[in-house]
CSV table of C-alpha atoms and ligand atoms in Angstrom, one decimal:
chain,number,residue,atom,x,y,z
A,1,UNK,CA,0.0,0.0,0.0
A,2,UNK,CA,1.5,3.2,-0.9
A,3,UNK,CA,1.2,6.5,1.2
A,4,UNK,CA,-1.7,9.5,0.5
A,5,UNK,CA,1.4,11.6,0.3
A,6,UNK,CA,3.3,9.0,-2.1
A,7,UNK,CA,0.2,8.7,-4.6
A,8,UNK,CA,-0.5,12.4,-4.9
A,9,UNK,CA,3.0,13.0,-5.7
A,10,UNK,CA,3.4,10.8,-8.5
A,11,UNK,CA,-0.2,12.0,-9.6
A,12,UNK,CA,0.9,15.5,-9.8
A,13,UNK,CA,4.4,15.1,-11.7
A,14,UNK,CA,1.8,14.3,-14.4
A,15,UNK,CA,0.2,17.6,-14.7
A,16,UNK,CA,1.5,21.0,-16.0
A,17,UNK,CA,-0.8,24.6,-16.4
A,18,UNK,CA,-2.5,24.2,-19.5
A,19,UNK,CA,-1.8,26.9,-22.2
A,20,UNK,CA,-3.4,30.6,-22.5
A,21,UNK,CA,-6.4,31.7,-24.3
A,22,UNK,CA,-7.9,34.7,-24.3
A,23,UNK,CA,-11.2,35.4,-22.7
A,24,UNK,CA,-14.0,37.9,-22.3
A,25,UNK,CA,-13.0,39.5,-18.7
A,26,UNK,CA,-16.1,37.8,-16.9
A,27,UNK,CA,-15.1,34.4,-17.9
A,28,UNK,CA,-11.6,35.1,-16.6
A,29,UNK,CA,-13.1,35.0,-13.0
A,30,UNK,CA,-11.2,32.4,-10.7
A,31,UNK,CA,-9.0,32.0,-13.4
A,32,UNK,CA,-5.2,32.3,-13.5
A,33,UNK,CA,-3.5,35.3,-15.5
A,34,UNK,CA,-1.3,34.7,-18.0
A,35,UNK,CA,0.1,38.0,-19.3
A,36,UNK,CA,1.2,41.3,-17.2
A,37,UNK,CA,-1.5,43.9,-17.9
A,38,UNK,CA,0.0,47.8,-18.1
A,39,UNK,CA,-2.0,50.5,-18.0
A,40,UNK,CA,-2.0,52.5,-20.7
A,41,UNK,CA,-4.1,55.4,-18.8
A,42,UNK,CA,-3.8,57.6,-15.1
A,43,UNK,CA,-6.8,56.2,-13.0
A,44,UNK,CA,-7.9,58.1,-12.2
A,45,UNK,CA,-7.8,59.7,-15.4
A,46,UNK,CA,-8.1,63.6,-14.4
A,47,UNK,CA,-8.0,65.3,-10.9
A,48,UNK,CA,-12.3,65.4,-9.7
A,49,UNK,CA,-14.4,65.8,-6.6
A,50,UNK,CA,-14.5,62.9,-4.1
A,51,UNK,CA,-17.6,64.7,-2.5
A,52,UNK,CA,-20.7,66.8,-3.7
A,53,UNK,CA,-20.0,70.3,-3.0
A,54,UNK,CA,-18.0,73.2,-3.7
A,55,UNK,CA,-15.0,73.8,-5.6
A,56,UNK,CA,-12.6,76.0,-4.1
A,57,UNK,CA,-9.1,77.9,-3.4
A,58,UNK,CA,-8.1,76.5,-0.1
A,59,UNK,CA,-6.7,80.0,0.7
A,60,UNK,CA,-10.0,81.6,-0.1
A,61,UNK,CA,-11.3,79.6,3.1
A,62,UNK,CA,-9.0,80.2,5.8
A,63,UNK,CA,-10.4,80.8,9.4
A,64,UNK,CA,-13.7,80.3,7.6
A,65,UNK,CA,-16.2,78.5,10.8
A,66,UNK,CA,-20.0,78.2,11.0
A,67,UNK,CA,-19.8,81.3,13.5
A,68,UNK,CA,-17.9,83.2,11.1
A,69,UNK,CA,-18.4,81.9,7.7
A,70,UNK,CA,-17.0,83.1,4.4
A,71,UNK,CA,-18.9,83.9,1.8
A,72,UNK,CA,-17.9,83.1,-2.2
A,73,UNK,CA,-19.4,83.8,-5.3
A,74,UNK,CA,-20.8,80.7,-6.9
A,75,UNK,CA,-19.9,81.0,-10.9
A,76,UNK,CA,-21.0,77.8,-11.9
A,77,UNK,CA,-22.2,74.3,-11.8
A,78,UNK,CA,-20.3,71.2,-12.6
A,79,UNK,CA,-21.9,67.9,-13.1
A,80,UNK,CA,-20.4,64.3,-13.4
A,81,UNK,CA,-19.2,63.5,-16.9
A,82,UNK,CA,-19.0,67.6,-17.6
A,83,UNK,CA,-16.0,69.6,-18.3
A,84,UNK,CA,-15.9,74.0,-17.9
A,85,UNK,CA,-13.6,76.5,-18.8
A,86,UNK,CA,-14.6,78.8,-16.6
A,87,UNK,CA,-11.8,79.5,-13.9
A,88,UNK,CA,-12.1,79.5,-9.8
A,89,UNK,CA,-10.9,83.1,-9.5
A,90,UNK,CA,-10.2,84.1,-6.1
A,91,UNK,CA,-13.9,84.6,-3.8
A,92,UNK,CA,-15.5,82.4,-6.4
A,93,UNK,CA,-16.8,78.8,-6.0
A,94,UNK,CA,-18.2,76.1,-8.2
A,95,UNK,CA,-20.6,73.7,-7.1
A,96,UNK,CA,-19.4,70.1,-8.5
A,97,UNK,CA,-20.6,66.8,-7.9
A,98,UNK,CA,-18.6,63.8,-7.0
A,99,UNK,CA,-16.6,62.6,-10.0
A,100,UNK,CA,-16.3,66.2,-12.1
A,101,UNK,CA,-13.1,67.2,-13.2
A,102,UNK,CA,-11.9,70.0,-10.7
A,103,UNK,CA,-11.8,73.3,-12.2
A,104,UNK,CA,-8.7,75.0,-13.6
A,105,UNK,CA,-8.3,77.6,-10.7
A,106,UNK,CA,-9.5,75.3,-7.8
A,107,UNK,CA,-7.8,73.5,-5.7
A,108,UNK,CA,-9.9,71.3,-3.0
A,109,UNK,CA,-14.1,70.9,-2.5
A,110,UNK,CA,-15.8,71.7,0.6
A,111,UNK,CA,-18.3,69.5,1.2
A,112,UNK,CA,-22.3,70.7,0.9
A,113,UNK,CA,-22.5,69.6,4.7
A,114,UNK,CA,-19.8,72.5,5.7
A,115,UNK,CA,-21.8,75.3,3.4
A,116,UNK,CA,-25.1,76.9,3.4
A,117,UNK,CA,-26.1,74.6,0.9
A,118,UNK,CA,-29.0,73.3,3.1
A,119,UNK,CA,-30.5,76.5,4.0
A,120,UNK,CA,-33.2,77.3,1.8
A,121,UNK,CA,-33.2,79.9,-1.1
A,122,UNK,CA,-34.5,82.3,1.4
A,123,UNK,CA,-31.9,82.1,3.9
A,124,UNK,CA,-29.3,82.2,1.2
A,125,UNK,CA,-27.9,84.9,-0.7
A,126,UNK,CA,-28.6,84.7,-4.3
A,127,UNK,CA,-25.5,83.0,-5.8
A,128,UNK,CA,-23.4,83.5,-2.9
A,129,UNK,CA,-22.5,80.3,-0.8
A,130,UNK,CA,-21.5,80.6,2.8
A,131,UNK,CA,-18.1,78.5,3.6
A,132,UNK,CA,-18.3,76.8,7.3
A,133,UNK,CA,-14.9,75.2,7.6
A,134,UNK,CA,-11.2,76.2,5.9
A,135,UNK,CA,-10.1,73.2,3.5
A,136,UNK,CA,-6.5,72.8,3.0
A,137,UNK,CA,-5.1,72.3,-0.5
A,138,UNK,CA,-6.1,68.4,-2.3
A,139,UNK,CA,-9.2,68.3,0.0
A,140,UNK,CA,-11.6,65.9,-0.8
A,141,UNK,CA,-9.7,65.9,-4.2
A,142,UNK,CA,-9.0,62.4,-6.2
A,143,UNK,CA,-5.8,63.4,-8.4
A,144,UNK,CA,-5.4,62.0,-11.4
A,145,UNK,CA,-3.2,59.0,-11.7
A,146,UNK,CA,-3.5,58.0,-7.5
A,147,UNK,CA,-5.2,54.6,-8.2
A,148,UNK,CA,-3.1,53.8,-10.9
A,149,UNK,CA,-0.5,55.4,-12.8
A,150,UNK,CA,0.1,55.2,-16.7
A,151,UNK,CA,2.8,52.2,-17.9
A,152,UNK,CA,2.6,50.9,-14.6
A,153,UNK,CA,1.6,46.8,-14.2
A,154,UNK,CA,-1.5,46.1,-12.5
A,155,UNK,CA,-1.9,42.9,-12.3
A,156,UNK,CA,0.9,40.2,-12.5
A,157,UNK,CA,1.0,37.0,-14.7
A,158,UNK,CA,0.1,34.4,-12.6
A,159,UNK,CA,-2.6,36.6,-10.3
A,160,UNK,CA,-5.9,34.6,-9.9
A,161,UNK,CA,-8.8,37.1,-11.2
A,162,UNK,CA,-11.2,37.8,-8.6
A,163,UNK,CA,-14.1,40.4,-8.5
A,164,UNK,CA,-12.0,43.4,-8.1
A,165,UNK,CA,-9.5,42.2,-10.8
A,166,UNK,CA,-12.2,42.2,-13.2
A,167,UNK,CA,-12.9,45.1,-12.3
A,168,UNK,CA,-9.2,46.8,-12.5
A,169,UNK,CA,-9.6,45.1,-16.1
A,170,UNK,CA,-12.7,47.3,-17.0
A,171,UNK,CA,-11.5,50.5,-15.5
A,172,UNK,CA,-8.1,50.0,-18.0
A,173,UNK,CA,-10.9,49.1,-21.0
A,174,UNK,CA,-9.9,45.8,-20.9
A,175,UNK,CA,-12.7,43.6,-23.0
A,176,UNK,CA,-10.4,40.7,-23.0
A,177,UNK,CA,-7.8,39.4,-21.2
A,178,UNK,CA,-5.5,35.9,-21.8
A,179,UNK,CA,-5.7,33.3,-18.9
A,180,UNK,CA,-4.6,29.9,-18.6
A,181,UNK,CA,-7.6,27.7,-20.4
A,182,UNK,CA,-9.7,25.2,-18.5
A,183,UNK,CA,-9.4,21.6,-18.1
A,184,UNK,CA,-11.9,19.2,-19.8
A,185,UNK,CA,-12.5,16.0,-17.6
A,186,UNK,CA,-13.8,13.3,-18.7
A,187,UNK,CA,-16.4,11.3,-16.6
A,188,UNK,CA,-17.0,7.9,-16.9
A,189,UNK,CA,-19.2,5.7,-14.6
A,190,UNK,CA,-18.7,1.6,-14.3
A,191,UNK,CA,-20.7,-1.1,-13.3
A,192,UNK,CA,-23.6,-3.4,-14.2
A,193,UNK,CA,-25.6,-2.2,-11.0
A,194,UNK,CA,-25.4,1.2,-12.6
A,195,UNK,CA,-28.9,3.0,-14.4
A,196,UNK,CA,-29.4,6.6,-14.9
A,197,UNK,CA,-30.6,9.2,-13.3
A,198,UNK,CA,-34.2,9.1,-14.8
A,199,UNK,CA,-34.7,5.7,-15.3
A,200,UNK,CA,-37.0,3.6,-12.3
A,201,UNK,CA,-35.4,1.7,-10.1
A,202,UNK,CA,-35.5,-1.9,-10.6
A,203,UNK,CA,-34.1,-5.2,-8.3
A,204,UNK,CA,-30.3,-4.8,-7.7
A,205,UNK,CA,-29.9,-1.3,-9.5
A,206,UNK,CA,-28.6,1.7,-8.3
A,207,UNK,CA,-28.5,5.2,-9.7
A,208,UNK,CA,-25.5,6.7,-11.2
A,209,UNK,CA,-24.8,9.1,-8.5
A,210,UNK,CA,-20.9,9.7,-8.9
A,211,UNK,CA,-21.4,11.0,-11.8
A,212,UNK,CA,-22.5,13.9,-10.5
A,213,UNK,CA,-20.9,14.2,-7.6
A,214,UNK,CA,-17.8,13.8,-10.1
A,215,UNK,CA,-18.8,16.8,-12.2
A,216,UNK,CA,-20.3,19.3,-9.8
A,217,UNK,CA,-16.6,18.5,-8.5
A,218,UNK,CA,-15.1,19.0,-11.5
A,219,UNK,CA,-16.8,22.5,-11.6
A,220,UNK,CA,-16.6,23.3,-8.5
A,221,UNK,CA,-12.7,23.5,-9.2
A,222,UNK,CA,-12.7,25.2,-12.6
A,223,UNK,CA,-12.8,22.5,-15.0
A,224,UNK,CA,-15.0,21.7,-18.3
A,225,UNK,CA,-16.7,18.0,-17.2
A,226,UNK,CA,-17.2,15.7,-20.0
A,227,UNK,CA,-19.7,13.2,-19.1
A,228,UNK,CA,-19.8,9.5,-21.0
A,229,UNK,CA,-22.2,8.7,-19.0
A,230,UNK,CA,-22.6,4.5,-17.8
A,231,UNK,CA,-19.9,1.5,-19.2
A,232,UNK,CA,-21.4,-1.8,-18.4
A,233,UNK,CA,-18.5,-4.0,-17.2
A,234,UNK,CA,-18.3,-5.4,-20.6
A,235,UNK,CA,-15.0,-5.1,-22.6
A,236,UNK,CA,-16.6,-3.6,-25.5
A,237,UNK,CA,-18.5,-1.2,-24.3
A,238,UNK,CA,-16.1,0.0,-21.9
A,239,UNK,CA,-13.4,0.7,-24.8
A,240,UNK,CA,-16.0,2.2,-27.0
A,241,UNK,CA,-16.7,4.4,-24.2
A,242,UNK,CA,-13.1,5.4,-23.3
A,243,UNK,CA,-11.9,6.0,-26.9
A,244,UNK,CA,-15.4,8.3,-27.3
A,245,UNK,CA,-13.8,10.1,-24.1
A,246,UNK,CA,-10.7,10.4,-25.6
A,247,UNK,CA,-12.1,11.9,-29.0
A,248,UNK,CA,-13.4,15.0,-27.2
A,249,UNK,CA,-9.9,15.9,-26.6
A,250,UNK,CA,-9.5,16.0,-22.8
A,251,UNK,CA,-7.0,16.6,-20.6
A,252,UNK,CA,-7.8,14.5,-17.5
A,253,UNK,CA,-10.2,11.2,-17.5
A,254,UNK,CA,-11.8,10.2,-14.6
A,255,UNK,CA,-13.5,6.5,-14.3
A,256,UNK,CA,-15.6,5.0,-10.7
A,257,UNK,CA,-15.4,1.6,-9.8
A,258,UNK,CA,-13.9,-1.6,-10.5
A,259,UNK,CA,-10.6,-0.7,-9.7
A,260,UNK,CA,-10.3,-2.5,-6.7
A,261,UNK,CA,-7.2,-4.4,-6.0
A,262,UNK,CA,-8.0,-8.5,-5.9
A,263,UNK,CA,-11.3,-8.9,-7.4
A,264,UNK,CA,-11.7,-9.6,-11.2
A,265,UNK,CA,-12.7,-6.7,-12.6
A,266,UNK,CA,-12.7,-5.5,-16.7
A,267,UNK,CA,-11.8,-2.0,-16.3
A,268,UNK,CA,-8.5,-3.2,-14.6
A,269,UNK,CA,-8.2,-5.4,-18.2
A,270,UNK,CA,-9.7,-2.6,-20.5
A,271,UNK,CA,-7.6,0.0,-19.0
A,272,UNK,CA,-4.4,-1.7,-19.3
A,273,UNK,CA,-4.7,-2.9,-22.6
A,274,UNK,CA,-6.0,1.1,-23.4
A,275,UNK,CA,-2.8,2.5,-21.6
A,276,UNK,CA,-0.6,2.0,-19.1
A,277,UNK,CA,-1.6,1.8,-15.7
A,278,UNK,CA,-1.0,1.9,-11.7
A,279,UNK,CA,-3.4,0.3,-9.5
A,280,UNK,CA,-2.8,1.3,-6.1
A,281,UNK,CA,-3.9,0.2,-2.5
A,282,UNK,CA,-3.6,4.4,-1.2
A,283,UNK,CA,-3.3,4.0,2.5
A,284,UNK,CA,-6.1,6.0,3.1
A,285,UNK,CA,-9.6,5.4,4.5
A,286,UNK,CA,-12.4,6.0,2.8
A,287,UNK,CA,-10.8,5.6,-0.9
A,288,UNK,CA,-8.5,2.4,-0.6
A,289,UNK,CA,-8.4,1.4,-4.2
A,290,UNK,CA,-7.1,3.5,-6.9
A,291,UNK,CA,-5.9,3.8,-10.3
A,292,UNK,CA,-3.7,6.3,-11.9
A,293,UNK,CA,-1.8,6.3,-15.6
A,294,UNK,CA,-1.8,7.2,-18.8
A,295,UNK,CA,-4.3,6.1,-21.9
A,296,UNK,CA,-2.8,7.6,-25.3
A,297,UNK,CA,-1.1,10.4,-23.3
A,298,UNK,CA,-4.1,11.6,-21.1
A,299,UNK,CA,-3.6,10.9,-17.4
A,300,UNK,CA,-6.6,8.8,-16.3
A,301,UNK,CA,-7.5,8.6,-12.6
A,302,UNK,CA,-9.6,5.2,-11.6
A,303,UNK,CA,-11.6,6.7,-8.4
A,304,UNK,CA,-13.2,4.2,-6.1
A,305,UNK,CA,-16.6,3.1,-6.5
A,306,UNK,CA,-18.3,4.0,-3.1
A,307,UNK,CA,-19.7,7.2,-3.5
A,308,UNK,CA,-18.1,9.1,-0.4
A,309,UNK,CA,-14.7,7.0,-1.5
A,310,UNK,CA,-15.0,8.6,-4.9
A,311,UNK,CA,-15.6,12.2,-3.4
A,312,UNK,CA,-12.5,12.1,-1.1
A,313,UNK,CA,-10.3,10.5,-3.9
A,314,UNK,CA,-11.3,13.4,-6.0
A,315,UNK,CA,-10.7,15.7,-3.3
A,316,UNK,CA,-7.1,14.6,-2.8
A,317,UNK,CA,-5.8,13.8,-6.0
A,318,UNK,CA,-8.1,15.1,-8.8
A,319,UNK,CA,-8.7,18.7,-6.7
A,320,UNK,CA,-4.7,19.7,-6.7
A,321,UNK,CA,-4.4,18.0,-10.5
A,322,UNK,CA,-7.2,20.5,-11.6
A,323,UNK,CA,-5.7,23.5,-9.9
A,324,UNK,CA,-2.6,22.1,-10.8
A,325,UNK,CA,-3.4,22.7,-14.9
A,326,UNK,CA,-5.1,25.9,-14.4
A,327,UNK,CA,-1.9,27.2,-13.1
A,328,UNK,CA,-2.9,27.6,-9.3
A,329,UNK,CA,-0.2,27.5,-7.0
A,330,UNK,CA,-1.7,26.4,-4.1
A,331,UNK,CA,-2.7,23.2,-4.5
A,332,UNK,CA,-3.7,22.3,-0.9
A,333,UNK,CA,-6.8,22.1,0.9
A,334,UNK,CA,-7.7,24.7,3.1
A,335,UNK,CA,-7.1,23.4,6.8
A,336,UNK,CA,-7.6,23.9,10.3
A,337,UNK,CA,-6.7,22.7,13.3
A,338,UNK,CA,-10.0,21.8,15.6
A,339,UNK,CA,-10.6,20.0,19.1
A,340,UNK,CA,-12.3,17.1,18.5
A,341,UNK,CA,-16.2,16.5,20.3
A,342,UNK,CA,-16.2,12.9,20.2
A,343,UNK,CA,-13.9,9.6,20.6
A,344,UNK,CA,-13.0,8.5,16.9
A,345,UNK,CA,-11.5,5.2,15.9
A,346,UNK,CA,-10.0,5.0,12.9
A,347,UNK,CA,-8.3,1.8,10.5
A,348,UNK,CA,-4.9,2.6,10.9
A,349,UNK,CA,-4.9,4.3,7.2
A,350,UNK,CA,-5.3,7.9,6.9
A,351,UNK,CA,-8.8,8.4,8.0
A,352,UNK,CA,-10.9,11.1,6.2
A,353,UNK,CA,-13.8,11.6,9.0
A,354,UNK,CA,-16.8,13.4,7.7
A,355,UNK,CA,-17.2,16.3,10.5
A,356,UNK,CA,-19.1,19.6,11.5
A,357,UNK,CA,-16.8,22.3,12.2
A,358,UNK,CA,-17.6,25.0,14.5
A,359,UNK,CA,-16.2,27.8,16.0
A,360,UNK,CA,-16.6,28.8,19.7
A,361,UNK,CA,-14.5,31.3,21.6
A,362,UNK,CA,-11.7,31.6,18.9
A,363,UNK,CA,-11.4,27.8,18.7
A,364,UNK,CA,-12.5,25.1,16.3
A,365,UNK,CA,-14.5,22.2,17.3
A,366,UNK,CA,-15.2,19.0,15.3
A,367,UNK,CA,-17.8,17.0,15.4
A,368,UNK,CA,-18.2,13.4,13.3
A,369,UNK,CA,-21.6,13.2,11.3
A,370,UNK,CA,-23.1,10.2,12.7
A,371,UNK,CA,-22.0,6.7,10.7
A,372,UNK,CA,-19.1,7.0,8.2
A,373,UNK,CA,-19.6,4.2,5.7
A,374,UNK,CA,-18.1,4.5,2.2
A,375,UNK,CA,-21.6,4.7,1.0
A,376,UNK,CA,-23.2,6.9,2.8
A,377,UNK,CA,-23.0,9.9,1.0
A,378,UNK,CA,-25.2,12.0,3.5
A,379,UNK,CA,-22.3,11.9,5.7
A,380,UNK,CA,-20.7,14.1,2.8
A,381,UNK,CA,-23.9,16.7,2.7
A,382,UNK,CA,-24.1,16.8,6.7
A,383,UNK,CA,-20.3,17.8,6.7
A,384,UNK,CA,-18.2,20.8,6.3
A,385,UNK,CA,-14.7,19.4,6.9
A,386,UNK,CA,-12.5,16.3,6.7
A,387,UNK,CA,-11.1,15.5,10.1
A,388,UNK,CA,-7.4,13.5,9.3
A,389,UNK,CA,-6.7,11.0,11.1
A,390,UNK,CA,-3.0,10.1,10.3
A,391,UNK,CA,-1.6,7.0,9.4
A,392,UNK,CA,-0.7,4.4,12.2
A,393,UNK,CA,-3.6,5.8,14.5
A,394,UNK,CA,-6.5,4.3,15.7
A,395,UNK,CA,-8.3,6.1,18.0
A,396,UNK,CA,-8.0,9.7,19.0
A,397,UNK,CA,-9.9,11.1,22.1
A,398,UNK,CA,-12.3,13.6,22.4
A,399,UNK,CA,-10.5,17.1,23.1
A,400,UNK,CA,-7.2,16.1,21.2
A,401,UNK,CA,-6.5,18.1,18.7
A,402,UNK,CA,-6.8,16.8,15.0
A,403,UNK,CA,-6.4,18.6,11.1
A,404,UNK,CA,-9.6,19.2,9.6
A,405,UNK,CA,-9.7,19.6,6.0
A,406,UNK,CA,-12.6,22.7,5.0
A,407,UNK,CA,-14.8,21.5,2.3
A,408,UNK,CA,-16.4,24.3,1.5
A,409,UNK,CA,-14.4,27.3,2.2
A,410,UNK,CA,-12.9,29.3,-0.5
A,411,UNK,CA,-9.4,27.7,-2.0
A,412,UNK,CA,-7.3,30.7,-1.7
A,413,UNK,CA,-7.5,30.9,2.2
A,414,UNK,CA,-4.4,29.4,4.2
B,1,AMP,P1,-16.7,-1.1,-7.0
B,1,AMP,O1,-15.6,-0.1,-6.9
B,1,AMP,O2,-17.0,-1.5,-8.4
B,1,AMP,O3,-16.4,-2.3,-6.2
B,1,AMP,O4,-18.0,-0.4,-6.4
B,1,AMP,C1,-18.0,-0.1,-5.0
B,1,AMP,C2,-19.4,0.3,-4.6
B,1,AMP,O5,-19.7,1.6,-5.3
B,1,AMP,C3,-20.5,-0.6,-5.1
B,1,AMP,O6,-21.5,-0.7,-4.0
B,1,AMP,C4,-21.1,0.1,-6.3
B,1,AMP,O7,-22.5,-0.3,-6.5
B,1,AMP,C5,-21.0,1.5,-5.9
B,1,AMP,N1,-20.9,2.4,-7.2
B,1,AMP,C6,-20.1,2.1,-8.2
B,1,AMP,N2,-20.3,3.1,-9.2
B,1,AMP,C7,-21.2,3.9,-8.7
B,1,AMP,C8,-21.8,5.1,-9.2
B,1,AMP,N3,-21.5,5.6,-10.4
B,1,AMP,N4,-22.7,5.8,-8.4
B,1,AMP,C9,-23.0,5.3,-7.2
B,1,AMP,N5,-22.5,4.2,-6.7
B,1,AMP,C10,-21.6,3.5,-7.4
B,2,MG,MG1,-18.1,-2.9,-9.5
């Protein structure tokens, strides 16, 4: 039996990012850039008003207070997406709005709140504006060029596009952008038990969950799933089935079942006549059996049968092998360190223990969800985390301390 550690390893020596393409920025989300992009513009692109209110001299308002305000001449109104020529001469004013290019002459905004701006037209002075507060020079002023200057880089090769990236990319006028393309994986379920997801049960059937457990995974971490839907373990239709795979052009394959170690089983036969192939013992628990190699160049992992088995396979080796060809850098699961609620045993092999993880007073707490077969997939949906139990261990006590992995958190937190 070869280690967790041993198997993922050799699994991701396999893998390499993928190449660029270029996208349309909102399909570059949660990718992985693969360019530097410059700016070619000042962002922003001309000195403007950060506030609604008037544009100013700072000089004009010194020692200017609610008791004792100074009063300026207002020459002028200045809306968003509006230029003016005329000039803030000294003891005049424009009102602006946030976003107007300051006016040649001015030199900082006081806000409406510090004005006579609320005062109503009888109060007020025709078009003279009472100043409340003194403003010193760049107040309440965005200058051109303070987000982002002109030929600098914004974003690095190799930055993972989130929201606010996209965002950067618009700002620059950025339609498009290269990133590193997706993966297409290829799903393939096995096994005579196996009938779709629409078709009625009937005696010793079961539905075809992995499937799509398989490709929401395969989503989930930025790939393209390519579902082949069910082989019967029949030697025919298993090739046909593989080769149809590998005519769509993939870059990962993933099979379920029949790759146990010991038992007769075709897809051991089809795959090694297909490619050339690994079948491991992984000293882990869920997920004991699996397969890993080649079929005409395309890595192909052979994932356990047992539904949770399949998940937790997929979580440690097909997960980082995804990321991996996207060009992520971190490949591992998010983790945390949590006080166990409960006794566990565990097999001796690296125990993946379906778990709840809380927080209480700063710490973590894990609690198992209820019984932990291989095929009981609700222990997957009750769960948030993976609680590891290493290798060599077989029981930890409640209040020891234990690694949990975080299924559902986001992948970029350490
Ligand atoms: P095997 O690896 O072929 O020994 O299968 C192990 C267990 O997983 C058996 O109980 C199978 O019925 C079950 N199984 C295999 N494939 C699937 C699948 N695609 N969806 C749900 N269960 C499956
Ligand atoms: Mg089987």
């Amino acid at each position: 039996m070869i280690s967790v550690d041993e198997a993922l390893e050799y699994v991701l020596k396999h893998f390499q990012p993928l190449e660029p393409e270029e996208v349309e920025i909102l399909d570059a989300l949660d990718r992985v850039l693969a360019e530097g992009v410059y700016s070619g513009v000042e962002i922003p692109p001309f000195d403007n008003s950060a506030m609604d209110g008037y544009a100013v001299r700072a000089m004009d308002t010194a020692g200017a207070s609610s008791e004792a305000p100074t009063t300026l001449r207002v020459i002028g109104d200045l809306a968003a997406g509006y230029t003016t020529d005329v000039v803030v001469e000294p003891g005049t004013a424009i009102r602006i709005m946030t976003g107007a290019p300051l006016p040649a002459g001015a030199d900082a905004v006081v806000r409406f709140e510090e004005t006579s701006e609320g005062l109503s037209a009888g109060e007020r002075a025709g078009n003279w504006i009472g100043i409340f507060s003194q403003v010193v020079v760049g107040e309440n002023v965005r200058s051109a060029g303070e987000d982002i200057h002109k030929g600098e880089l914004v974003l690095a090769e190799g930055t993972i596009l989130r929201s606010q990236e996209i965002g950067v990319l618009a700002s620059l006028g950025r339609a498009r952008v290269r990133v590193i393309r997706r993966p297409r994986v290829a799903i393939l379920a096995t096994g005579d038990e196996l009938i779709t997801i629409d078709e009625p049960l009937a005696p010793g059937k079961i539905r075809n969950s992995n499937e799509y457990s398989n490709a929401a995974l395969v989503r989930r971490y930025g790939g393209i799933p390519v579902r082949l839907g069910i082989a019967r373990d029949d030697v025919e239709e298993l090739t046909a089935k593989i080769r149809e795979g590998l005519a769509q052009g993939v870059d990962l394959f993933l099979t379920s079942a029949g790759v146990s170690v010991g038992d007769y089983d075709v897809v051991k036969d089809v795959l090694n006549t297909e490619g050339e192939m690994h079948f491991w013992q992984v000293c882990m628990k869920p997920g004991k059996p699996l397969a890993f190699g080649e079929i005409q160049g395309v890595p192909l992992l052979g994932l356990p049968g047992n539904p949770v088995s399949a998940m937790v396979s997929f979580e440690q080796f097909a997960r980082p092998a995804i990321l991996k060809m996207l060009g992520k850098m971190r490949l591992r699961k998010p983790t945390v360190e949590a006080i166990l609620e409960e006794d566990v045993k565990s097999s001796g092999r690296r125990g993946f223990k379906r778990a709840v993880i809380t927080k209480r007073d700063g710490e973590y707490y894990a609690s198992v969800t209820g019984p932990q077969g291989s095929g009981v997939l609700t222990s997957m949906v009750k769960a948030n985390g993976l609680v590891i139990i290493p290798e060599g261990i077989r029981h930890k006590k409640a209040g020891e301390r234990v690694t949990v992995q975080m299924l559902d958190w986001p992948e970029n937190v350490e």
